[in-house]
mmCIF file with all atom_site columns, N, CA and C in Angstrom:
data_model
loop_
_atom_site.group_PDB
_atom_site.id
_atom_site.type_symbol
_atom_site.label_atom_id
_atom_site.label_alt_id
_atom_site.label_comp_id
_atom_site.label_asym_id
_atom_site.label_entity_id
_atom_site.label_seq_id
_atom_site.pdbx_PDB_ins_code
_atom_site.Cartn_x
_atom_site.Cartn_y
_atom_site.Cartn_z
_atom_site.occupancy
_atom_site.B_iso_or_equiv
_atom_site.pdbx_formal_charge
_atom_site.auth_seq_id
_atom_site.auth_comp_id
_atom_site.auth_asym_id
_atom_site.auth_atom_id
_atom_site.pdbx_PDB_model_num
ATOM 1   N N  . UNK K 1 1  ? 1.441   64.473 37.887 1.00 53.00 ? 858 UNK K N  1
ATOM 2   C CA . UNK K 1 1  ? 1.583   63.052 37.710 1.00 53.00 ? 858 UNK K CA 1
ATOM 3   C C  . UNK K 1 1  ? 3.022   62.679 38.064 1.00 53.00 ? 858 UNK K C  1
ATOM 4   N N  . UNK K 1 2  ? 3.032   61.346 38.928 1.00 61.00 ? 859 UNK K N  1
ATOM 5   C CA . UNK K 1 2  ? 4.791   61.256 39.125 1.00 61.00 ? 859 UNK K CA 1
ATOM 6   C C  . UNK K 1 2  ? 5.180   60.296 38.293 1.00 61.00 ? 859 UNK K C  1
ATOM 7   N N  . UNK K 1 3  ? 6.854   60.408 38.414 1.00 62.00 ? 860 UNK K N  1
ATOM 8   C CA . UNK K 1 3  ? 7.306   59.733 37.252 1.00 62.00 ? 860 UNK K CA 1
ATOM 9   C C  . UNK K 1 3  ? 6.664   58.320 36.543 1.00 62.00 ? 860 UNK K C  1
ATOM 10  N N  . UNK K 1 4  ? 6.443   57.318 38.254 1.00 68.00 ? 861 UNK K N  1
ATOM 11  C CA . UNK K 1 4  ? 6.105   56.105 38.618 1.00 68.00 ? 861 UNK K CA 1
ATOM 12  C C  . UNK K 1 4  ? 4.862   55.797 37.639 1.00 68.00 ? 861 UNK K C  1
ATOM 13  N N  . UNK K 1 5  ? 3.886   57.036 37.812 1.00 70.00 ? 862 UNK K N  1
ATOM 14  C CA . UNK K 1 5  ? 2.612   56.644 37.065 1.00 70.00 ? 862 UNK K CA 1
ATOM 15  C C  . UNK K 1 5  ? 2.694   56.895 35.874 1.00 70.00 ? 862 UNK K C  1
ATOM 16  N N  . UNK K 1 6  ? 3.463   57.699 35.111 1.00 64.00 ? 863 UNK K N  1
ATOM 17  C CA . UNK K 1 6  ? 3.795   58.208 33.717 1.00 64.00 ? 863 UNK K CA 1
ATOM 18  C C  . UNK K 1 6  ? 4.537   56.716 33.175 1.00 64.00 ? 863 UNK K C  1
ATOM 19  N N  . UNK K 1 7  ? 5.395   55.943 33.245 1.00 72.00 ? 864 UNK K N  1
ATOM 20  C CA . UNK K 1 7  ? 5.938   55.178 33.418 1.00 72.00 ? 864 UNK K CA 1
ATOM 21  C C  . UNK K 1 7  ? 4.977   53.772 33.055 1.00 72.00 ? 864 UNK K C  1
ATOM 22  N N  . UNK K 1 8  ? 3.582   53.822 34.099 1.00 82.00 ? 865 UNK K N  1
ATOM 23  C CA . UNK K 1 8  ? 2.848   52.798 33.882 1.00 82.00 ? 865 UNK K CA 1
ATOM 24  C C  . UNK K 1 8  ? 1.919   52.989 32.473 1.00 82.00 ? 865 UNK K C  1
ATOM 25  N N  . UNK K 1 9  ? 1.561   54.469 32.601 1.00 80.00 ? 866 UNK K N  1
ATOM 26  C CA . UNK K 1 9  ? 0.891   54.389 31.393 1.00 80.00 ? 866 UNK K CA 1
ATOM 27  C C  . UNK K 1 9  ? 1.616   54.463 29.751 1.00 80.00 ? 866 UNK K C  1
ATOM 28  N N  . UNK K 1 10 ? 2.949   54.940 29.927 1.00 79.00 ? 867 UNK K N  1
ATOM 29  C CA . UNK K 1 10 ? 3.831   54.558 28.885 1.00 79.00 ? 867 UNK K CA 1
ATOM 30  C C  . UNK K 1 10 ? 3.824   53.379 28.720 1.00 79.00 ? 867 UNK K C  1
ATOM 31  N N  . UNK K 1 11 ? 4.382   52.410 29.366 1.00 78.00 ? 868 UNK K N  1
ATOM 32  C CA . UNK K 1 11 ? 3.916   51.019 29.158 1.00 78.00 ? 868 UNK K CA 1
ATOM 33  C C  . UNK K 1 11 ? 2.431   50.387 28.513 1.00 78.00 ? 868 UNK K C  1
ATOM 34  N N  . UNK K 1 12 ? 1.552   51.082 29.323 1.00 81.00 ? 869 UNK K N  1
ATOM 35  C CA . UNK K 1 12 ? -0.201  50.316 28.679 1.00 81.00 ? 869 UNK K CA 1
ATOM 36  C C  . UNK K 1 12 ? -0.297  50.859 27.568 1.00 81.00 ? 869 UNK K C  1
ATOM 37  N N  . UNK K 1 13 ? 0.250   52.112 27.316 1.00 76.00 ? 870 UNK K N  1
ATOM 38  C CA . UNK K 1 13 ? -0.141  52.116 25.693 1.00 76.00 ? 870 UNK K CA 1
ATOM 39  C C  . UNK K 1 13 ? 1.155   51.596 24.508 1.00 76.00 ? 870 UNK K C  1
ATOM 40  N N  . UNK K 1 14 ? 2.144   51.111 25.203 1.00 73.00 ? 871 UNK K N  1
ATOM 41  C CA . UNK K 1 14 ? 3.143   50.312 24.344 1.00 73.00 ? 871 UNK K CA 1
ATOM 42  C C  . UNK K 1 14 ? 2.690   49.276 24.130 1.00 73.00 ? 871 UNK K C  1
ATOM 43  N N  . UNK K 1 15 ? 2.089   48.747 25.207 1.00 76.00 ? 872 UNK K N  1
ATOM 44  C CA . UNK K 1 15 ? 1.912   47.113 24.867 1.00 76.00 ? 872 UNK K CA 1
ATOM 45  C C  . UNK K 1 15 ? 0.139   47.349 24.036 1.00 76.00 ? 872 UNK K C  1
ATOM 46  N N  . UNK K 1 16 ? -0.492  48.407 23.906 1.00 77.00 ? 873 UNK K N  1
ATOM 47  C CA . UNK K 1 16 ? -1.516  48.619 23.227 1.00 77.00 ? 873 UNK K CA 1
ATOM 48  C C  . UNK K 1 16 ? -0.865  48.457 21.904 1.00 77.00 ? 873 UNK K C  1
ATOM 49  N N  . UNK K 1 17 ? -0.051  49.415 21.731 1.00 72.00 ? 874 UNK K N  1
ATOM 50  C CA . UNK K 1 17 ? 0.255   49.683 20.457 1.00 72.00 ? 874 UNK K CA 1
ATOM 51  C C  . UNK K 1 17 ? 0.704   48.171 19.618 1.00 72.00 ? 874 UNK K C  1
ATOM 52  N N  . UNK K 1 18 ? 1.807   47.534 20.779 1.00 71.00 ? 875 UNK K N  1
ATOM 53  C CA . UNK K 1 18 ? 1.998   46.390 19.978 1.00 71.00 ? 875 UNK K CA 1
ATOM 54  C C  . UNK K 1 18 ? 0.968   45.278 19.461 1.00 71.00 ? 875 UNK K C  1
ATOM 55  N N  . UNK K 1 19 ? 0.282   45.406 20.823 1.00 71.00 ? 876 UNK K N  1
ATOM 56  C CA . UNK K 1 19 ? -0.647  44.048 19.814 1.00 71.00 ? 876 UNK K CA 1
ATOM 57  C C  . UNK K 1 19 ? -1.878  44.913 18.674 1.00 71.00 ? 876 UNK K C  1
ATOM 58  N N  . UNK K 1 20 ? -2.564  45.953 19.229 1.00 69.00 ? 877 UNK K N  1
ATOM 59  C CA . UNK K 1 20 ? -3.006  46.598 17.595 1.00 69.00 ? 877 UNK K CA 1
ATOM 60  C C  . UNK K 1 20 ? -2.289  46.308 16.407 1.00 69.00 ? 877 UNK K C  1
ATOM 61  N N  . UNK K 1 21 ? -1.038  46.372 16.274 1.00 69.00 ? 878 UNK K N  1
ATOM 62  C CA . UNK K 1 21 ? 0.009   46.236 15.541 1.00 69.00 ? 878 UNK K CA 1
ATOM 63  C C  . UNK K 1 21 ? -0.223  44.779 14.621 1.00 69.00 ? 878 UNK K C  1
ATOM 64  N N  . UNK K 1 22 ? -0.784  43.850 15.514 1.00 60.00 ? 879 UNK K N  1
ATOM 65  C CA . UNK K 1 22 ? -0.912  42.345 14.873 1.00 60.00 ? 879 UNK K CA 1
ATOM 66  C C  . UNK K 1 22 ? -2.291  42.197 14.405 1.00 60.00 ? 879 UNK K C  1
ATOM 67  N N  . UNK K 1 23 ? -3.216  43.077 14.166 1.00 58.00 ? 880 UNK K N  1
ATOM 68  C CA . UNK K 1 23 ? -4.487  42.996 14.321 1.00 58.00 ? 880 UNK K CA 1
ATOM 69  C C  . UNK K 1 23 ? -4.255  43.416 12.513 1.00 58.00 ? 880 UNK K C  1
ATOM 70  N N  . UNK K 1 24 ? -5.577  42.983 11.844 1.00 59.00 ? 881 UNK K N  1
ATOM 71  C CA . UNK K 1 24 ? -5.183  43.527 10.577 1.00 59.00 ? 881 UNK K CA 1
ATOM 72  C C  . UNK K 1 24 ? -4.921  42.299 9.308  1.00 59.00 ? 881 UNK K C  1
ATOM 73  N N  . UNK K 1 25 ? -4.385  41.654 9.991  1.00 64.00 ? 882 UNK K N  1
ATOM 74  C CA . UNK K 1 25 ? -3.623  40.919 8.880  1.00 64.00 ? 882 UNK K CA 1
ATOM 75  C C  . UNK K 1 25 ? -4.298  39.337 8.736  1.00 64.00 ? 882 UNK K C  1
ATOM 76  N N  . UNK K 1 26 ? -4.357  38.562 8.067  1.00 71.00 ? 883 UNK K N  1
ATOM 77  C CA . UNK K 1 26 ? -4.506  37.365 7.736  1.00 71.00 ? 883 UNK K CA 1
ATOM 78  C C  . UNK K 1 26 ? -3.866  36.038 7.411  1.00 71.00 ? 883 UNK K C  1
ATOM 79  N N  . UNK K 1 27 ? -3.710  35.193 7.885  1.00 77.00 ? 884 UNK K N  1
ATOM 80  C CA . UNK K 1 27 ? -3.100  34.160 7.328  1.00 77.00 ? 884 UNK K CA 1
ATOM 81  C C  . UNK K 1 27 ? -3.141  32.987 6.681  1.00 77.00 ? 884 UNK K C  1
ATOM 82  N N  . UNK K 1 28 ? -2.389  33.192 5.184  1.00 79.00 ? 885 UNK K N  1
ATOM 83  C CA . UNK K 1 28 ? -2.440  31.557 4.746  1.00 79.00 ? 885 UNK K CA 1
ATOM 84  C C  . UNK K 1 28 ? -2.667  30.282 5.863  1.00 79.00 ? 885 UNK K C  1
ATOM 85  N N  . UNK K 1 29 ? -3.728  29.262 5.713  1.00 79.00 ? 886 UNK K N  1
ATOM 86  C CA . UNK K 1 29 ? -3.566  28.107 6.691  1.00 79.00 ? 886 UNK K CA 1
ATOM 87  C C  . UNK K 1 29 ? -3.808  27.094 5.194  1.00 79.00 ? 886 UNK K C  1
ATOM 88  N N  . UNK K 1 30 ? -2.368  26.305 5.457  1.00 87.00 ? 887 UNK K N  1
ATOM 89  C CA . UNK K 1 30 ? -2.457  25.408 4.381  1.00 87.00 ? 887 UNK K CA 1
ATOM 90  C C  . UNK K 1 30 ? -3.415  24.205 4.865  1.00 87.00 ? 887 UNK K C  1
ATOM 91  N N  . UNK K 1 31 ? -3.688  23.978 5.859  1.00 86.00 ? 888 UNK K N  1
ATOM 92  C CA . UNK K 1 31 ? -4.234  22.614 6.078  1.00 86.00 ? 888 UNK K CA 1
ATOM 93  C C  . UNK K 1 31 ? -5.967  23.027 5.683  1.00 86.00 ? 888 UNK K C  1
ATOM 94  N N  . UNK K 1 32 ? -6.085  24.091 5.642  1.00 80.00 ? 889 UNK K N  1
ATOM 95  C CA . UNK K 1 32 ? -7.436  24.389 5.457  1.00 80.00 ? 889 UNK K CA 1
ATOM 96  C C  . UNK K 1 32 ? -7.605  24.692 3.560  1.00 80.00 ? 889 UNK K C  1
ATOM 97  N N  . UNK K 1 33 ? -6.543  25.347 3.053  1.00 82.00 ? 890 UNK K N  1
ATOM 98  C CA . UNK K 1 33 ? -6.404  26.046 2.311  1.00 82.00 ? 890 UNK K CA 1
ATOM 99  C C  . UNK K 1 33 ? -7.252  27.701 1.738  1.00 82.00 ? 890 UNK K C  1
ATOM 100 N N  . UNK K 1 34 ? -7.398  27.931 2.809  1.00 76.00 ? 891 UNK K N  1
ATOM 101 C CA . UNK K 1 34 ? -7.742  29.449 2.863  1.00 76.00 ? 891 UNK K CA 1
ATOM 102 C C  . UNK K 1 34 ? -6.967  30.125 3.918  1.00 76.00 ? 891 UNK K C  1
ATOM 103 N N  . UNK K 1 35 ? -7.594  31.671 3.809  1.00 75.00 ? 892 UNK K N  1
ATOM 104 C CA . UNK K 1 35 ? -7.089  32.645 5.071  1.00 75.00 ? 892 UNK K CA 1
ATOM 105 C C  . UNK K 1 35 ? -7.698  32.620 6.150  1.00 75.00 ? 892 UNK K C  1
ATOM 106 N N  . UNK K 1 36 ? -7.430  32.988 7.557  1.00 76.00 ? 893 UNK K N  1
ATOM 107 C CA . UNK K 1 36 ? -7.766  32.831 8.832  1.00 76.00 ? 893 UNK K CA 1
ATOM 108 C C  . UNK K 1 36 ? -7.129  34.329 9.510  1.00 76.00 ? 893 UNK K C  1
ATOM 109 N N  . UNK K 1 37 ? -8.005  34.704 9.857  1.00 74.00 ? 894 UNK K N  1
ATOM 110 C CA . UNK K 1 37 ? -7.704  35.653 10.987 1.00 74.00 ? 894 UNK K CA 1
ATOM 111 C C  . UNK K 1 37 ? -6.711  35.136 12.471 1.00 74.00 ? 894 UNK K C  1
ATOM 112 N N  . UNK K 1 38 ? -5.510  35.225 12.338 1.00 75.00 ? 895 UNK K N  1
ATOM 113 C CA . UNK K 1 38 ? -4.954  34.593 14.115 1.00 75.00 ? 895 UNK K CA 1
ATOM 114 C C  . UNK K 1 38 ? -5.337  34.915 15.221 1.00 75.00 ? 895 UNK K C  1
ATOM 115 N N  . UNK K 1 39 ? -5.035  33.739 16.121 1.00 76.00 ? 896 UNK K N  1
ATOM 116 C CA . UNK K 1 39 ? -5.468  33.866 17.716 1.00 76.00 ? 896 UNK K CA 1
ATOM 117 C C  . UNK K 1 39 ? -5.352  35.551 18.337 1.00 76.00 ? 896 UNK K C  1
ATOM 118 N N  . UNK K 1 40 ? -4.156  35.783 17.837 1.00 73.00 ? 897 UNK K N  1
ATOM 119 C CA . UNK K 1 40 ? -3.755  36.481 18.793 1.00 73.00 ? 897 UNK K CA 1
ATOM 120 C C  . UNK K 1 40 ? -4.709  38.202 18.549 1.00 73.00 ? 897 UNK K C  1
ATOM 121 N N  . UNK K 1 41 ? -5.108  38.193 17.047 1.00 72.00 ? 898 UNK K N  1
ATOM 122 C CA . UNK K 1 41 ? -6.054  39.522 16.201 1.00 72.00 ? 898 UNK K CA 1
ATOM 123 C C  . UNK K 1 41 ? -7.529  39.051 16.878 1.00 72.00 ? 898 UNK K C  1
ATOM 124 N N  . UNK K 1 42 ? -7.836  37.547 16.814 1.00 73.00 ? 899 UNK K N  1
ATOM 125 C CA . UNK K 1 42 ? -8.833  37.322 17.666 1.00 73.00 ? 899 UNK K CA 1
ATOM 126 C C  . UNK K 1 42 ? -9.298  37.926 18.851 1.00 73.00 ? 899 UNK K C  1
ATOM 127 N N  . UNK K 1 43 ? -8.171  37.736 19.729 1.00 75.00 ? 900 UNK K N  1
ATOM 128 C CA . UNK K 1 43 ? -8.279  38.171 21.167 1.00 75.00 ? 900 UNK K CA 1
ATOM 129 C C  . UNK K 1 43 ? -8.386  39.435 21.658 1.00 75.00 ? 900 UNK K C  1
ATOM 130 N N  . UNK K 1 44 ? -7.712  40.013 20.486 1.00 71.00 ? 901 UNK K N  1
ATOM 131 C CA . UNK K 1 44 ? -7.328  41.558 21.223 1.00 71.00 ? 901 UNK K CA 1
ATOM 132 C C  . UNK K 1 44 ? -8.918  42.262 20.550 1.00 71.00 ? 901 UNK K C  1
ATOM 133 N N  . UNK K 1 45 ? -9.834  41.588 19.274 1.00 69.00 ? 902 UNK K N  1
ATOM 134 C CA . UNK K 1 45 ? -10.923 42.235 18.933 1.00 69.00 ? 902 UNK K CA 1
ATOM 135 C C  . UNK K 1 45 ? -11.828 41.900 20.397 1.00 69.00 ? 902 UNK K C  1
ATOM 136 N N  . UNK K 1 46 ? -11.374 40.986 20.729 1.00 73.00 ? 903 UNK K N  1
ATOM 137 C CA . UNK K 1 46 ? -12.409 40.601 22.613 1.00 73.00 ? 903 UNK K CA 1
ATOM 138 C C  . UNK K 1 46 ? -12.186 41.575 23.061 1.00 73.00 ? 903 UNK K C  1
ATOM 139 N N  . UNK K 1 47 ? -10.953 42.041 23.491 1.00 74.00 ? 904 UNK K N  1
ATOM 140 C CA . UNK K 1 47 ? -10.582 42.520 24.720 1.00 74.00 ? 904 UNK K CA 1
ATOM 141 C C  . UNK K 1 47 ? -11.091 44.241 23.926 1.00 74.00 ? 904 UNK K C  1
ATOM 142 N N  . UNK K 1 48 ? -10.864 44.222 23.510 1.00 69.00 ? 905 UNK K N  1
ATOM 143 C CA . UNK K 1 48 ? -11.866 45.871 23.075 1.00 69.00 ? 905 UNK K CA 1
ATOM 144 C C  . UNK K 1 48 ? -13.044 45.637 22.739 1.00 69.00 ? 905 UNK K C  1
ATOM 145 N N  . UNK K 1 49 ? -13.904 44.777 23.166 1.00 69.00 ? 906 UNK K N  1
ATOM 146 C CA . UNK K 1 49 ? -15.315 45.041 22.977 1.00 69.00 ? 906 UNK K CA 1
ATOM 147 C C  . UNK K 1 49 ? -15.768 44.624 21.789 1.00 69.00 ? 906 UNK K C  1
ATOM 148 N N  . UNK K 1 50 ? -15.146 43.830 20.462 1.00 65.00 ? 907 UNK K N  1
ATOM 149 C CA . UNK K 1 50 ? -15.827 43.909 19.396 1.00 65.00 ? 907 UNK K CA 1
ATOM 150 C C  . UNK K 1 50 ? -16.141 42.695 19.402 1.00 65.00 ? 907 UNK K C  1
ATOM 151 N N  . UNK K 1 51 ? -17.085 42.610 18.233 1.00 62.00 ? 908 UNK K N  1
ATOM 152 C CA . UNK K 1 51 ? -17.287 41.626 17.687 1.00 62.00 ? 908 UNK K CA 1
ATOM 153 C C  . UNK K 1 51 ? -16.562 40.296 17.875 1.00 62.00 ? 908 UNK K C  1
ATOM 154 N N  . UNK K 1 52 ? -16.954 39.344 18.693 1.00 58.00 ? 909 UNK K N  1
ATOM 155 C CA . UNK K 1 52 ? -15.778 37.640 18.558 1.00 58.00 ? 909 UNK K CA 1
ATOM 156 C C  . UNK K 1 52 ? -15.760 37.481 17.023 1.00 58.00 ? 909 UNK K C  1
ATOM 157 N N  . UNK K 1 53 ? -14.678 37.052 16.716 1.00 61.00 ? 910 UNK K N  1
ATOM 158 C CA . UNK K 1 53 ? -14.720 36.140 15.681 1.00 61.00 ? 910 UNK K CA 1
ATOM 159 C C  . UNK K 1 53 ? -14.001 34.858 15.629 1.00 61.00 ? 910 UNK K C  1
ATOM 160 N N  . UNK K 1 54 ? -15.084 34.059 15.212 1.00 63.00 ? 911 UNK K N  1
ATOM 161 C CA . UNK K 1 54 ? -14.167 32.505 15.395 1.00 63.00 ? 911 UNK K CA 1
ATOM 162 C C  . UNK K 1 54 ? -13.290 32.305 14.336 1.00 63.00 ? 911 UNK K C  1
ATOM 163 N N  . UNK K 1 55 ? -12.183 31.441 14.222 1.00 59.00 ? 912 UNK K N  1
ATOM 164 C CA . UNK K 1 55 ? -11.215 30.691 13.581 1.00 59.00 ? 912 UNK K CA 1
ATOM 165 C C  . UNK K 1 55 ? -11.766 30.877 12.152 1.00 59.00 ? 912 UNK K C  1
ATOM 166 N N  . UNK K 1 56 ? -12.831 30.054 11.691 1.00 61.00 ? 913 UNK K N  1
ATOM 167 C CA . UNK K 1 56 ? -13.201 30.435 10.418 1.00 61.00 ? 913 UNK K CA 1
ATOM 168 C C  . UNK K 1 56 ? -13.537 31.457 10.099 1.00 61.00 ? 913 UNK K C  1
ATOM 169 N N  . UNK K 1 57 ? -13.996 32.519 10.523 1.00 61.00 ? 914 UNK K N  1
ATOM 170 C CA . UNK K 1 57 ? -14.437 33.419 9.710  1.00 61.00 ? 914 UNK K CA 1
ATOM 171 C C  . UNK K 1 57 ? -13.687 34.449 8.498  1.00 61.00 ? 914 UNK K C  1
ATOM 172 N N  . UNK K 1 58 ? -14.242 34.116 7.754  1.00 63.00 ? 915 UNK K N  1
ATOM 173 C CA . UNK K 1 58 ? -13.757 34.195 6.429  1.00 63.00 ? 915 UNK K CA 1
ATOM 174 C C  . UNK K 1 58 ? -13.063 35.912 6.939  1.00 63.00 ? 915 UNK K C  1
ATOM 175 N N  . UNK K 1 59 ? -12.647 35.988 5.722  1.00 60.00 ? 916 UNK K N  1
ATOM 176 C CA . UNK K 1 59 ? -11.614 37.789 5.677  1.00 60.00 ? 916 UNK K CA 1
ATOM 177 C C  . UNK K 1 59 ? -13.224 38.459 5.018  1.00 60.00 ? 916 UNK K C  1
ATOM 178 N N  . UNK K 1 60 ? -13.983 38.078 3.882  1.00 61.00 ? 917 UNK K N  1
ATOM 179 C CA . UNK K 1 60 ? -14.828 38.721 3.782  1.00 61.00 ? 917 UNK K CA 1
ATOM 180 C C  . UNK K 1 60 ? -16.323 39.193 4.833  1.00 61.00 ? 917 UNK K C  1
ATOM 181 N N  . UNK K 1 61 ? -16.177 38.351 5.114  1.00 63.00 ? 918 UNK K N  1
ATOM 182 C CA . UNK K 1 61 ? -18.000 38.197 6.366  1.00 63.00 ? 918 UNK K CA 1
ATOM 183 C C  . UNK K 1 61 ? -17.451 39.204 7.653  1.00 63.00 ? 918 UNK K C  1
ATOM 184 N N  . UNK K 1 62 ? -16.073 39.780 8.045  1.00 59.00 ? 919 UNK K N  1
ATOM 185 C CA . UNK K 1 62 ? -15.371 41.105 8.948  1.00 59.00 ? 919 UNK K CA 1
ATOM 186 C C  . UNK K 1 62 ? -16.100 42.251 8.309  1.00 59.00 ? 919 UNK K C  1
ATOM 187 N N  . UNK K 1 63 ? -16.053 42.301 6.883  1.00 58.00 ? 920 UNK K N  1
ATOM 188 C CA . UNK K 1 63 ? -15.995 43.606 6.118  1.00 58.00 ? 920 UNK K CA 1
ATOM 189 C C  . UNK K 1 63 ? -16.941 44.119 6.248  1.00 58.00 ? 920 UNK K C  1
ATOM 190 N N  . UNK K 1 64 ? -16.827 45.853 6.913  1.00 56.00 ? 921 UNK K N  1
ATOM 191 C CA . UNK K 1 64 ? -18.308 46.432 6.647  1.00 56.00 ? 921 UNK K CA 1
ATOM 192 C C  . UNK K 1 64 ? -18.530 46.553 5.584  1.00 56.00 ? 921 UNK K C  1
ATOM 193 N N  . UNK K 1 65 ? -20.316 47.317 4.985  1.00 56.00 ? 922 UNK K N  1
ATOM 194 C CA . UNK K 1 65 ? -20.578 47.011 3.982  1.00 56.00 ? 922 UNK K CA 1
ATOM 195 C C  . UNK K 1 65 ? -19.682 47.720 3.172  1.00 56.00 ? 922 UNK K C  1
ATOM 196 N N  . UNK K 1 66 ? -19.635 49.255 3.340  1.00 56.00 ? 923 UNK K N  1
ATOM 197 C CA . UNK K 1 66 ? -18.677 49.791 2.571  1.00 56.00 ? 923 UNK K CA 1
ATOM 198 C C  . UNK K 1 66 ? -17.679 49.622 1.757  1.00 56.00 ? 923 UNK K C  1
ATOM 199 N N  . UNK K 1 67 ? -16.459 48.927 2.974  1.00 55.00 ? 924 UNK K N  1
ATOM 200 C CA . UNK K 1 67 ? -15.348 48.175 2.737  1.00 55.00 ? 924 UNK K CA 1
ATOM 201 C C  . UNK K 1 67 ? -15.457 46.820 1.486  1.00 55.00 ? 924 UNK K C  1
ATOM 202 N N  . UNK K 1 68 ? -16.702 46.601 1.795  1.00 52.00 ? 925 UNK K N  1
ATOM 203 C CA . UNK K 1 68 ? -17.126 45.145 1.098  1.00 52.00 ? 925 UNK K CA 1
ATOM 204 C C  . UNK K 1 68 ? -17.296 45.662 -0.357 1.00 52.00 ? 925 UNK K C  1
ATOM 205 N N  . UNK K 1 69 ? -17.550 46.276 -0.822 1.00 58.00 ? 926 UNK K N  1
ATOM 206 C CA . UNK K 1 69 ? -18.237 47.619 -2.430 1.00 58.00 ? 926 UNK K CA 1
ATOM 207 C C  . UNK K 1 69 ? -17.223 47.777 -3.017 1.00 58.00 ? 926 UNK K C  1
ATOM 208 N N  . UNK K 1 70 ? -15.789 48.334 -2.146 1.00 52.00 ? 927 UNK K N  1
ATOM 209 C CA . UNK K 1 70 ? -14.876 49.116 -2.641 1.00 52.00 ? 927 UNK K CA 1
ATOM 210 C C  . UNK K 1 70 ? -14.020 47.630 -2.952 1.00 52.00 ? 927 UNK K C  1
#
């Protein structure tokens, strides 16, 4: 592999890592007064294949069942 291509894929999995990084978390939205999943945790569940989730969807209705018990 030459440097050039080592280089590119150091990069695709940096910028992987970063936005995984934002995925996860929830946010207070005062105008609503609940939590919201952000645009940006939105997008990146697209771009890997999962599940869309819109703006509302609650933090609980994500949870597998498991997760949901514990």
């Amino acid at each position: 592999m030459n440097e050039r291509c080592g280089e590119c894929i150091e990069r695709r999995q940096l910028n992987l890592i970063q936005r995984v990084g934002r995925v996860g978390y929830w946010e207070f939205d005062p105008a609503c007064d609940d939590v919201v999943l952000p645009a940006v945790s939105r997008e990146l569940l697209r771009a890997l294949g999962l599940r869309p989730l819109d703006r509302d969807a609650s933090p609980w209705s994500v949870l597998v069942e498991g997760e949901f018990r514990r």
